[in-house]
Amino acid sequence: MKTSKITDSQIMSILKQAESGTLVATLWREHGMSNAIFYKWRAKYGGMDTSLIELEAMSVISETCYRYQAKLSDDNTFIAEQLIELTEENPDWSFGLCFSYLQHVKSHC
């Protein structure tokens, strides 16, 4: 989806101008936007202030951070095979040492 070139505070400013009595058609022409965009913004941000918009954006970011993204299965099997070989060769290594070895040494091979 295309990101907006207009910031949240600018959107709030445009909506406040419309609430204060400025003709909506004038706002479309001034800011170079379509009427559909204006009404979409009004439906989404109407009645909010800038801090609420920022809070809503942060909740979306927070939601995506906690959603698990699965790795490719081929990568997982390769890493699992490497880990099994490594632990068989060095049974006294800790998880951190195995992780560091796979991350730094094997990534350069």
PDB file of C-alpha atoms in Angstrom, residues 7-53:
ATOM      1  CA  THR A   7       1.705  13.654   8.120  1.00  0.00           C
ATOM      2  CA  ASP A   8      -0.875  12.961  10.809  1.00  0.00           C
ATOM      3  CA  SER A   9      -0.671  16.512  12.116  1.00  0.00           C
ATOM      4  CA  GLN A  10      -1.337  17.865   8.609  1.00  0.00           C
ATOM      5  CA  ILE A  11      -4.358  15.569   8.294  1.00  0.00           C
ATOM      6  CA  MET A  12      -5.669  16.876  11.617  1.00  0.00           C
ATOM      7  CA  SER A  13      -5.127  20.440  10.421  1.00  0.00           C
ATOM      8  CA  ILE A  14      -7.099  19.775   7.233  1.00  0.00           C
ATOM      9  CA  LEU A  15      -9.942  18.171   9.189  1.00  0.00           C
ATOM     10  CA  LYS A  16     -10.039  21.084  11.645  1.00  0.00           C
ATOM     11  CA  GLN A  17     -10.247  23.525   8.736  1.00  0.00           C
ATOM     12  CA  ALA A  18     -13.243  21.586   7.406  1.00  0.00           C
ATOM     13  CA  GLU A  19     -14.884  21.618  10.845  1.00  0.00           C
ATOM     14  CA  SER A  20     -14.376  25.365  11.145  1.00  0.00           C
ATOM     15  CA  GLY A  21     -16.411  25.983   8.006  1.00  0.00           C
ATOM     16  CA  THR A  22     -13.961  25.942   5.110  1.00  0.00           C
ATOM     17  CA  LEU A  23     -15.530  24.409   2.029  1.00  0.00           C
ATOM     18  CA  VAL A  24     -14.383  20.853   1.496  1.00  0.00           C
ATOM     19  CA  ALA A  25     -13.937  21.434  -2.247  1.00  0.00           C
ATOM     20  CA  THR A  26     -11.522  24.267  -1.429  1.00  0.00           C
ATOM     21  CA  LEU A  27      -9.507  21.953   0.812  1.00  0.00           C
ATOM     22  CA  TRP A  28      -9.293  19.332  -1.942  1.00  0.00           C
ATOM     23  CA  ARG A  29      -7.860  21.866  -4.359  1.00  0.00           C
ATOM     24  CA  GLU A  30      -5.474  23.445  -1.839  1.00  0.00           C
ATOM     25  CA  HIS A  31      -3.942  20.170  -0.722  1.00  0.00           C
ATOM     26  CA  GLY A  32      -4.150  18.263  -4.004  1.00  0.00           C
ATOM     27  CA  MET A  33      -6.226  15.367  -2.750  1.00  0.00           C
ATOM     28  CA  SER A  34      -9.373  13.612  -3.866  1.00  0.00           C
ATOM     29  CA  ASN A  35     -12.707  13.833  -2.132  1.00  0.00           C
ATOM     30  CA  ALA A  36     -12.521  10.099  -1.348  1.00  0.00           C
ATOM     31  CA  ILE A  37      -9.279  10.606   0.594  1.00  0.00           C
ATOM     32  CA  PHE A  38     -10.812  13.449   2.580  1.00  0.00           C
ATOM     33  CA  TYR A  39     -13.854  11.409   3.566  1.00  0.00           C
ATOM     34  CA  LYS A  40     -11.674   8.393   4.388  1.00  0.00           C
ATOM     35  CA  TRP A  41      -9.578  10.582   6.703  1.00  0.00           C
ATOM     36  CA  ARG A  42     -12.703  12.053   8.278  1.00  0.00           C
ATOM     37  CA  ALA A  43     -14.077   8.572   8.949  1.00  0.00           C
ATOM     38  CA  LYS A  44     -10.779   7.364  10.379  1.00  0.00           C
ATOM     39  CA  TYR A  45      -9.511  10.421  12.286  1.00  0.00           C
ATOM     40  CA  GLY A  46     -12.696  12.388  12.947  1.00  0.00           C
ATOM     41  CA  GLY A  47     -12.861  13.399  16.605  1.00  0.00           C
ATOM     42  CA  MET A  48      -9.258  12.438  17.338  1.00  0.00           C
ATOM     43  CA  ASP A  49      -6.372  14.676  18.195  1.00  0.00           C
ATOM     44  CA  THR A  50      -2.759  14.125  17.154  1.00  0.00           C
ATOM     45  CA  SER A  51      -1.807  12.172  20.287  1.00  0.00           C
ATOM     46  CA  LEU A  52      -4.612   9.654  19.695  1.00  0.00           C
ATOM     47  CA  ILE A  53      -3.478   9.172  16.095  1.00  0.00           C
TER      48      ILE A  53
END
